[in-house]
Amino acid sequence: MESIILSSGTEVTPEDIQKIASAVNDLLLTTSKDPGQYEEADSLQGISSLPVFRQSGSAYDLVRVAISLLRGVDGKQIVLQVTADYIQWRYEDGMWQNLIPLADLKRPATEAAADVRERMDAIVSEVNALKTQFENDVRHALERADAATEKANTAAENAKSVSDHPGYIGDDFHVYTWDYATGTYIKTDRILKPEAFTIYRVYKSISAMEADKSNVPEGKFVIINTGSVEEEDTGKLYLRTSTGYDYIVDVSGMRGFTGKTPQFSIGTITAGTYPSVSLSDGGTDASGNPVYRMNFVLQRGPRGFSPKISIGKVTTGLPGTAAQATITEKGETEEGVPLAELDLTIPQGQDGSVVGVYKTREIDHVPGVNDVTYEEGGETKSYPIGGEVYLRESPGDVTFYKLHDIVEGKAIWEESSGAALPGNVYLTGANYYNESVTIIDKGILS
């Protein structure tokens, strides 16, 4: 240390400086208090600042720091306390940490300020690190939220695109579905060709049906007609499958259709949240039978599975009422194929009339080449090829003749058979409780 020359010219030696410093220190000690002599605060209520040293170049100023500046980035408040050896700090729910040794407060001001500055720098560094981590966490959370929002918006747009473009059946009977990725309809392998609901074949027994299954295409309906309404199997309806037959329903106890027979075809098929089916009027066919279209709303399932629909309950409604159809979910197969059951309510048709039916006629002579026409109701009608007439040779004994062909206006008749006339024969359909009955009385259709 060198001597100091004052402005008055007085020289202050290093020894003099040491004495002055010692005197100043003694003076400070007489007026200062030990930290333990101050009142201890157990909360920050009412405390707004903390005295600290601030460095400006090589100089230090004693200033107050607002307690709010020491609040953590997560909003936690800092708590201070004084122990026998340290001033300590912590977050509200954190562990106590030493801030300043009390012994350091008794050092020279420059030394104490430097120590306080070093510790404050460490605290500020820790706070800044926490702030940076918090900002990074917030930024990453916002990025993830933006990504999730974008995915949700994309999914909503795709769903709306599919909803705005329902599937349909093309002219080639293939099902077309909307592909939101390409914005076009895609032709699927699924074919839904509308066909009328008809009975393909009638068998006299279940064994006969099983024996002939190789001649029945898959998807066709067959029915058992034993010839007696007392037989249990009479009226049972079966559906031909890829492996055999599925029993559908026993229709022997229901009223059958009279007159016109409703025909069914596939209408529209759309995707929806819940499966349903409705019937719409499709006019009539060439024979005057009413035609109904079955419109399906099918629940969208995993791509590649087509729902398997079976016939459930078939009910006859009152004449003139609307036809109804309902579809009920029945779970799924082990492979995940959806199962559904179709229930139908079909209105009873009005009584019809038999048109264009030739009745076997009695003739008073053996038919010849000129017997091409006959008179009925004042009209001249032509005998149909295959039509029969009979000649009563004696009571109860007749000879039948069948028209084999007509060549150049000449009839070719052949004797068919000769036997006693049968009694009454009742002709009925698959439903034996039908009130509409046709009777053959003594060989003539009445």
Coordinates of C-alpha atoms in Angstrom, one line a residue:
M1 CA 0.0 0.0 0.0
E2 CA 1.4 3.5 -0.9
S3 CA 1.1 6.8 0.9
I4 CA -1.8 9.1 -0.1
I5 CA -1.1 12.9 -0.7
L6 CA -4.2 14.9 0.3
S7 CA -5.2 18.1 -1.6
S8 CA -3.8 20.2 1.2
G9 CA -0.4 18.6 0.6
T10 CA -0.6 16.4 3.7
E11 CA 0.9 12.9 3.3
V12 CA -1.0 10.0 4.7
T13 CA 1.2 6.9 5.2
P14 CA 0.0 3.3 5.1
E15 CA 0.3 3.1 8.9
D16 CA -2.0 6.2 9.1
I17 CA -4.5 4.5 6.8
Q18 CA -4.5 1.3 8.9
K19 CA -5.2 3.4 12.0
I20 CA -8.1 5.3 10.3
A21 CA -9.6 2.0 9.1
S22 CA -9.4 0.5 12.6
A23 CA -11.0 3.6 14.1
V24 CA -13.8 3.5 11.5
N25 CA -14.4 -0.2 12.2
D26 CA -14.6 0.4 16.0
L27 CA -17.1 3.2 15.3
L28 CA -19.2 0.9 13.2
L29 CA -19.1 -1.8 15.9
T30 CA -20.4 0.7 18.5
T31 CA -23.4 1.6 16.4
S32 CA -24.2 -1.7 14.6
K33 CA -26.4 -4.5 15.9
D34 CA -25.9 -8.2 15.7
P35 CA -28.5 -9.8 13.3
G36 CA -29.7 -11.9 16.2
Q37 CA -30.7 -8.7 18.0
Y38 CA -33.3 -7.8 15.3
E39 CA -36.9 -9.0 15.4
E40 CA -37.5 -12.3 13.5
A41 CA -40.3 -12.2 10.9
D42 CA -42.0 -15.6 10.3
S43 CA -43.8 -14.4 7.0
L44 CA -43.5 -11.9 4.3
Q45 CA -46.7 -10.1 5.2
G46 CA -45.9 -6.4 5.5
I47 CA -42.3 -6.9 4.2
S48 CA -41.8 -5.2 0.8
S49 CA -38.0 -5.2 0.3
L50 CA -34.6 -6.5 1.4
P51 CA -31.4 -4.5 1.9
V52 CA -28.6 -5.6 -0.4
F53 CA -25.4 -4.2 -2.0
R54 CA -25.4 -3.1 -5.6
Q55 CA -22.2 -2.9 -7.5
S56 CA -21.6 -0.1 -9.9
G57 CA -18.1 -0.4 -11.3
S58 CA -15.8 -0.7 -8.3
A59 CA -18.3 1.1 -6.0
Y60 CA -21.1 -0.5 -4.0
D61 CA -24.3 1.1 -3.0
L62 CA -26.7 -0.2 -0.3
V63 CA -30.1 -0.5 -1.9
R64 CA -33.5 -2.3 -1.2
V65 CA -34.7 -5.2 -3.4
A66 CA -38.4 -5.7 -3.7
I67 CA -39.5 -9.1 -2.4
S68 CA -41.7 -9.6 -5.5
L69 CA -38.5 -9.8 -7.6
L70 CA -37.5 -12.9 -5.7
R71 CA -40.8 -14.8 -6.5
G72 CA -40.2 -18.0 -8.6
V73 CA -41.4 -18.4 -12.1
D74 CA -44.0 -20.8 -10.9
G75 CA -45.6 -18.2 -8.7
K76 CA -44.2 -19.6 -5.4
Q77 CA -43.3 -17.1 -2.8
I78 CA -39.9 -16.9 -1.2
V79 CA -39.7 -17.1 2.6
L80 CA -36.7 -15.9 4.7
Q81 CA -35.6 -16.7 8.2
V82 CA -32.6 -16.0 10.5
T83 CA -30.9 -18.8 12.4
A84 CA -28.0 -18.6 14.8
D85 CA -25.5 -18.8 11.9
Y86 CA -27.3 -18.0 8.6
I87 CA -29.9 -16.0 6.9
Q88 CA -31.8 -18.7 5.1
W89 CA -34.4 -18.8 2.2
R90 CA -36.8 -21.2 0.6
Y91 CA -39.9 -21.4 -1.6
E92 CA -43.2 -21.8 0.3
D93 CA -43.2 -25.6 0.3
G94 CA -39.4 -26.1 -0.3
M95 CA -36.4 -26.9 1.8
W96 CA -34.5 -24.2 3.7
Q97 CA -31.2 -23.1 2.1
N98 CA -28.4 -21.0 3.5
L99 CA -28.2 -17.5 2.0
I100 CA -25.7 -15.5 4.0
P101 CA -23.6 -16.5 6.9
L102 CA -24.1 -14.0 9.7
A103 CA -20.4 -13.9 10.3
D104 CA -19.9 -12.5 6.8
L105 CA -22.1 -9.4 7.7
K106 CA -19.4 -8.4 10.1
R107 CA -16.7 -8.2 7.4
P108 CA -15.7 -5.0 5.7
A109 CA -18.4 -3.6 3.5
T110 CA -16.6 -4.4 0.2
E111 CA -16.1 -8.1 1.2
A112 CA -19.7 -8.5 2.4
A113 CA -21.0 -6.9 -0.7
A114 CA -19.0 -9.2 -2.9
D115 CA -20.1 -12.2 -1.0
V116 CA -23.8 -11.1 -1.2
R117 CA -23.4 -10.3 -4.9
E118 CA -22.0 -13.8 -5.5
R119 CA -24.8 -15.5 -3.7
M120 CA -27.4 -13.3 -5.3
D121 CA -25.9 -14.1 -8.7
A122 CA -26.3 -17.8 -7.9
I123 CA -29.9 -17.3 -6.9
V124 CA -30.7 -15.2 -10.0
S125 CA -29.0 -17.9 -12.1
E126 CA -31.1 -20.6 -10.5
V127 CA -34.3 -18.5 -11.0
N128 CA -33.4 -17.8 -14.7
A129 CA -32.8 -21.5 -15.2
L130 CA -36.2 -22.3 -13.7
K131 CA -37.8 -19.6 -15.9
T132 CA -36.1 -21.0 -19.0
Q133 CA -37.3 -24.5 -18.2
F134 CA -40.8 -23.2 -17.6
E135 CA -40.8 -21.3 -20.9
N136 CA -39.6 -24.4 -22.7
D137 CA -42.3 -26.6 -21.1
V138 CA -45.0 -24.0 -22.0
R139 CA -43.7 -23.8 -25.6
H140 CA -43.6 -27.6 -26.0
A141 CA -47.1 -27.9 -24.5
L142 CA -48.4 -25.2 -27.0
E143 CA -46.7 -27.1 -29.9
R144 CA -48.4 -30.3 -28.8
A145 CA -51.7 -28.6 -28.4
D146 CA -51.4 -27.0 -31.9
A147 CA -50.5 -30.4 -33.4
A148 CA -53.5 -32.1 -31.6
T149 CA -55.8 -29.3 -32.8
E150 CA -54.6 -29.6 -36.4
K151 CA -55.2 -33.4 -36.3
A152 CA -58.7 -32.9 -34.8
N153 CA -59.5 -30.4 -37.5
T154 CA -58.2 -32.7 -40.2
A155 CA -60.3 -35.6 -38.8
A156 CA -63.4 -33.4 -38.7
E157 CA -62.8 -32.3 -42.3
N158 CA -62.4 -35.9 -43.3
A159 CA -65.5 -37.0 -41.5
K160 CA -67.5 -34.1 -43.1
S161 CA -66.2 -35.1 -46.5
V162 CA -67.4 -38.7 -46.0
S163 CA -70.7 -37.5 -44.6
D164 CA -71.3 -35.2 -47.6
H165 CA -70.6 -38.0 -50.0
P166 CA -72.7 -41.1 -49.0
G167 CA -72.0 -44.4 -50.6
Y168 CA -74.2 -45.6 -53.5
I169 CA -74.9 -48.6 -55.8
G170 CA -73.6 -48.0 -59.3
D171 CA -75.2 -49.1 -62.6
D172 CA -72.9 -52.2 -62.4
F173 CA -74.4 -53.0 -59.0
H174 CA -71.1 -52.5 -57.2
V175 CA -71.0 -50.4 -54.0
Y176 CA -69.1 -47.2 -54.3
T177 CA -67.6 -45.4 -51.3
W178 CA -66.1 -42.0 -50.8
D179 CA -62.3 -41.8 -50.3
Y180 CA -61.5 -38.5 -48.5
A181 CA -57.8 -38.8 -49.2
T182 CA -58.2 -38.7 -53.0
G183 CA -61.6 -36.8 -53.1
T184 CA -63.1 -39.4 -55.4
Y185 CA -65.5 -42.4 -55.2
I186 CA -63.9 -45.8 -55.1
K187 CA -65.4 -48.9 -56.6
T188 CA -65.5 -51.8 -54.1
D189 CA -65.8 -55.5 -54.6
R190 CA -69.1 -55.6 -52.9
I191 CA -72.1 -56.2 -55.2
L192 CA -75.7 -55.6 -54.2
K193 CA -77.8 -56.6 -57.2
P194 CA -81.5 -55.9 -56.5
E195 CA -83.6 -59.1 -56.8
A196 CA -87.2 -59.7 -55.9
F197 CA -88.0 -61.9 -52.9
T198 CA -89.2 -65.2 -54.4
I199 CA -89.4 -68.9 -53.4
Y200 CA -86.9 -70.7 -55.6
R201 CA -88.2 -74.3 -55.0
V202 CA -90.7 -76.2 -53.0
Y203 CA -89.8 -79.6 -51.5
K204 CA -92.0 -82.3 -50.0
S205 CA -89.6 -83.0 -47.2
I206 CA -86.4 -81.7 -45.6
S207 CA -84.5 -84.8 -46.8
A208 CA -85.5 -84.1 -50.4
M209 CA -84.3 -80.5 -49.9
E210 CA -80.9 -81.6 -48.6
A211 CA -80.5 -84.2 -51.4
D212 CA -81.1 -81.4 -54.0
K213 CA -79.0 -78.6 -52.4
S214 CA -76.4 -78.8 -55.2
N215 CA -79.0 -77.6 -57.6
V216 CA -80.0 -74.5 -55.5
P217 CA -77.8 -71.4 -55.8
E218 CA -76.5 -69.7 -52.7
G219 CA -78.8 -67.0 -51.4
K220 CA -82.1 -68.6 -52.7
F221 CA -85.1 -69.3 -50.6
V222 CA -86.9 -72.7 -50.5
I223 CA -89.9 -73.9 -48.6
I224 CA -91.2 -77.3 -47.4
N225 CA -94.7 -78.4 -48.6
T226 CA -95.4 -81.9 -47.3
G227 CA -99.0 -81.8 -48.8
S228 CA -100.6 -81.8 -45.3
V229 CA -101.2 -78.9 -43.0
E230 CA -100.8 -81.4 -40.1
E231 CA -97.1 -82.1 -40.8
E232 CA -94.8 -80.1 -38.6
D233 CA -92.3 -79.3 -41.4
T234 CA -95.0 -77.8 -43.7
G235 CA -94.4 -74.1 -44.2
K236 CA -90.7 -74.0 -43.1
L237 CA -88.7 -71.5 -45.0
Y238 CA -84.9 -72.0 -45.6
L239 CA -82.1 -69.9 -47.0
R240 CA -79.4 -71.6 -49.1
T241 CA -75.9 -70.8 -47.7
S242 CA -72.4 -71.7 -48.9
T243 CA -72.4 -74.8 -46.7
G244 CA -76.0 -75.9 -46.6
Y245 CA -79.3 -74.3 -45.5
D246 CA -80.2 -71.8 -42.7
Y247 CA -83.7 -72.2 -41.2
I248 CA -85.4 -68.8 -41.4
V249 CA -89.1 -68.9 -40.2
D250 CA -92.2 -71.1 -40.2
V251 CA -94.9 -69.3 -42.2
S252 CA -97.5 -72.0 -42.0
G253 CA -99.4 -70.2 -39.2
M254 CA -99.7 -66.8 -41.0
R255 CA -102.2 -65.5 -43.5
G256 CA -100.7 -65.6 -47.0
F257 CA -100.9 -63.0 -49.6
T258 CA -104.1 -63.0 -51.7
G259 CA -104.3 -61.6 -55.2
K260 CA -101.1 -59.5 -55.7
T261 CA -97.8 -60.6 -54.2
P262 CA -95.5 -57.7 -53.0
Q263 CA -92.0 -57.8 -54.6
F264 CA -88.9 -56.4 -52.9
S265 CA -85.7 -54.9 -54.2
I266 CA -82.7 -53.2 -52.8
G267 CA -83.0 -49.4 -52.8
T268 CA -80.4 -47.1 -51.3
I269 CA -77.6 -48.1 -48.9
T270 CA -76.0 -45.4 -46.8
A271 CA -73.6 -45.3 -43.8
G272 CA -74.9 -44.0 -40.5
T273 CA -74.3 -44.1 -36.7
Y274 CA -77.2 -46.5 -36.1
P275 CA -78.5 -49.3 -38.5
S276 CA -82.0 -48.9 -39.8
V277 CA -84.2 -50.0 -42.7
S278 CA -87.1 -48.3 -44.4
L279 CA -89.5 -49.2 -47.3
S280 CA -90.4 -46.9 -50.1
D281 CA -93.0 -47.3 -52.8
G282 CA -91.5 -48.6 -56.1
G283 CA -94.7 -48.8 -58.2
T284 CA -95.8 -52.1 -59.6
D285 CA -94.2 -54.8 -61.9
A286 CA -95.5 -56.0 -65.2
S287 CA -98.0 -58.4 -63.4
G288 CA -99.4 -55.6 -61.3
N289 CA -97.7 -56.7 -58.1
P290 CA -96.7 -53.9 -55.7
V291 CA -92.9 -53.3 -55.6
Y292 CA -91.2 -52.0 -52.5
R293 CA -87.6 -50.8 -52.2
M294 CA -85.7 -51.7 -49.0
N295 CA -83.5 -48.7 -48.1
F296 CA -80.7 -49.6 -45.6
V297 CA -78.7 -47.4 -43.2
L298 CA -75.8 -49.5 -42.1
Q299 CA -73.4 -48.8 -39.3
R300 CA -69.9 -48.2 -40.6
G301 CA -67.5 -50.9 -39.4
P302 CA -64.0 -51.9 -40.1
R303 CA -63.1 -51.8 -43.8
G304 CA -63.6 -55.2 -45.5
F305 CA -66.5 -56.6 -43.5
S306 CA -70.0 -56.7 -45.0
P307 CA -72.9 -57.1 -42.5
K308 CA -74.7 -60.4 -42.6
I309 CA -78.5 -59.9 -42.6
S310 CA -81.0 -62.7 -41.9
I311 CA -84.8 -62.7 -42.0
G312 CA -86.3 -62.3 -38.6
K313 CA -90.1 -62.0 -37.9
V314 CA -92.5 -61.7 -40.9
T315 CA -95.9 -60.2 -39.9
T316 CA -98.9 -59.7 -42.2
G317 CA -100.4 -56.2 -41.8
L318 CA -103.9 -55.0 -42.6
P319 CA -104.9 -54.4 -46.3
G320 CA -104.1 -50.8 -47.4
T321 CA -101.5 -50.2 -44.6
A322 CA -97.9 -49.3 -45.3
A323 CA -95.2 -52.0 -45.5
Q324 CA -92.6 -51.7 -42.7
A325 CA -89.1 -53.1 -42.1
T326 CA -86.8 -52.9 -39.1
I327 CA -83.3 -54.1 -38.7
T328 CA -81.8 -55.1 -35.3
E329 CA -78.1 -55.5 -34.5
K330 CA -77.3 -59.1 -33.3
G331 CA -73.6 -58.7 -32.4
E332 CA -70.9 -60.1 -34.7
T333 CA -69.2 -63.3 -35.6
E334 CA -65.8 -64.4 -34.2
E335 CA -64.2 -62.9 -37.3
G336 CA -65.8 -59.5 -36.5
V337 CA -68.5 -59.6 -39.2
P338 CA -71.6 -57.6 -38.0
L339 CA -74.8 -59.5 -37.7
A340 CA -78.3 -58.0 -38.2
E341 CA -81.9 -59.3 -38.3
L342 CA -84.5 -58.0 -40.7
D343 CA -88.2 -57.9 -39.5
L344 CA -90.9 -57.3 -42.1
T345 CA -94.5 -56.2 -41.8
I346 CA -96.2 -56.8 -45.2
P347 CA -99.8 -55.6 -45.8
Q348 CA -102.3 -58.2 -47.0
G349 CA -103.1 -57.8 -50.7
Q350 CA -106.6 -57.4 -52.1
D351 CA -108.3 -60.4 -53.5
G352 CA -107.3 -60.9 -57.1
S353 CA -108.7 -62.8 -60.1
V354 CA -107.3 -65.6 -62.2
V355 CA -106.5 -64.3 -65.7
G356 CA -105.4 -66.2 -68.7
V357 CA -105.9 -69.6 -67.2
Y358 CA -107.3 -72.3 -69.6
K359 CA -109.9 -74.7 -68.1
T360 CA -110.0 -78.3 -69.3
R361 CA -113.2 -78.4 -71.4
E362 CA -115.7 -81.1 -72.2
I363 CA -116.2 -81.8 -75.9
D364 CA -118.9 -83.9 -77.6
H365 CA -116.7 -85.5 -80.2
V366 CA -113.2 -86.8 -80.8
P367 CA -111.1 -83.6 -81.5
G368 CA -109.8 -83.3 -85.0
V369 CA -107.6 -81.1 -87.2
N370 CA -110.2 -78.4 -87.4
D371 CA -110.6 -78.1 -83.6
V372 CA -108.4 -75.1 -83.3
T373 CA -110.7 -72.7 -81.5
Y374 CA -113.7 -72.9 -79.1
E375 CA -116.5 -70.6 -78.1
E376 CA -116.7 -69.2 -74.5
G377 CA -118.9 -66.4 -73.2
G378 CA -119.7 -65.3 -76.8
E379 CA -116.0 -65.1 -77.7
T380 CA -113.9 -67.3 -80.0
K381 CA -110.7 -68.4 -78.2
S382 CA -107.8 -70.5 -79.4
Y383 CA -106.9 -73.8 -77.7
P384 CA -103.4 -73.4 -76.1
I385 CA -100.6 -75.8 -77.0
G386 CA -100.7 -78.5 -74.3
G387 CA -104.4 -77.7 -73.5
E388 CA -106.6 -80.7 -72.8
V389 CA -110.3 -81.6 -73.6
Y390 CA -112.2 -84.7 -72.5
L391 CA -115.0 -86.8 -74.1
R392 CA -117.5 -88.4 -71.8
E393 CA -118.0 -91.9 -73.3
S394 CA -120.1 -93.2 -70.4
P395 CA -121.1 -91.9 -66.9
G396 CA -117.9 -91.7 -64.9
D397 CA -115.7 -92.8 -67.8
V398 CA -113.9 -90.2 -70.0
T399 CA -111.1 -89.9 -72.5
F400 CA -108.7 -87.0 -72.4
Y401 CA -107.1 -85.5 -75.5
K402 CA -104.1 -83.0 -75.5
L403 CA -103.3 -80.5 -78.2
H404 CA -99.8 -81.4 -79.3
D405 CA -99.2 -78.7 -82.0
I406 CA -100.8 -76.6 -84.7
V407 CA -99.2 -76.9 -88.1
E408 CA -100.4 -74.6 -90.9
G409 CA -103.6 -74.0 -89.2
K410 CA -104.3 -77.7 -88.5
A411 CA -104.5 -79.1 -85.0
I412 CA -102.7 -82.2 -83.9
W413 CA -104.5 -83.9 -81.0
E414 CA -103.2 -86.9 -79.1
E415 CA -105.1 -89.1 -76.6
S416 CA -103.9 -88.3 -73.1
S417 CA -105.6 -90.8 -70.9
G418 CA -108.9 -92.4 -70.0
A419 CA -110.0 -92.8 -66.4
A420 CA -112.8 -92.1 -63.9
L421 CA -113.2 -88.4 -63.1
P422 CA -111.5 -87.3 -59.9
G423 CA -113.4 -85.9 -57.0
N424 CA -112.9 -82.3 -55.7
V425 CA -109.2 -81.2 -55.6
Y426 CA -108.3 -78.2 -53.5
L427 CA -105.4 -76.1 -54.9
T428 CA -103.6 -74.0 -52.2
G429 CA -100.3 -72.1 -52.0
A430 CA -97.5 -72.5 -49.4
N431 CA -100.0 -71.0 -46.8
Y432 CA -102.7 -73.5 -46.0
Y433 CA -104.8 -71.1 -43.9
N434 CA -105.4 -68.9 -46.9
E435 CA -109.1 -68.2 -47.3
S436 CA -108.8 -68.0 -51.1
V437 CA -109.2 -71.6 -52.3
T438 CA -109.5 -72.8 -55.9
I439 CA -111.4 -76.1 -56.5
I440 CA -111.2 -78.5 -59.4
D441 CA -114.8 -79.9 -59.6
K442 CA -115.0 -83.1 -61.7
G443 CA -112.0 -82.2 -63.7
I444 CA -113.0 -78.5 -64.3
L445 CA -111.3 -75.6 -62.6
S446 CA -114.0 -73.6 -60.8

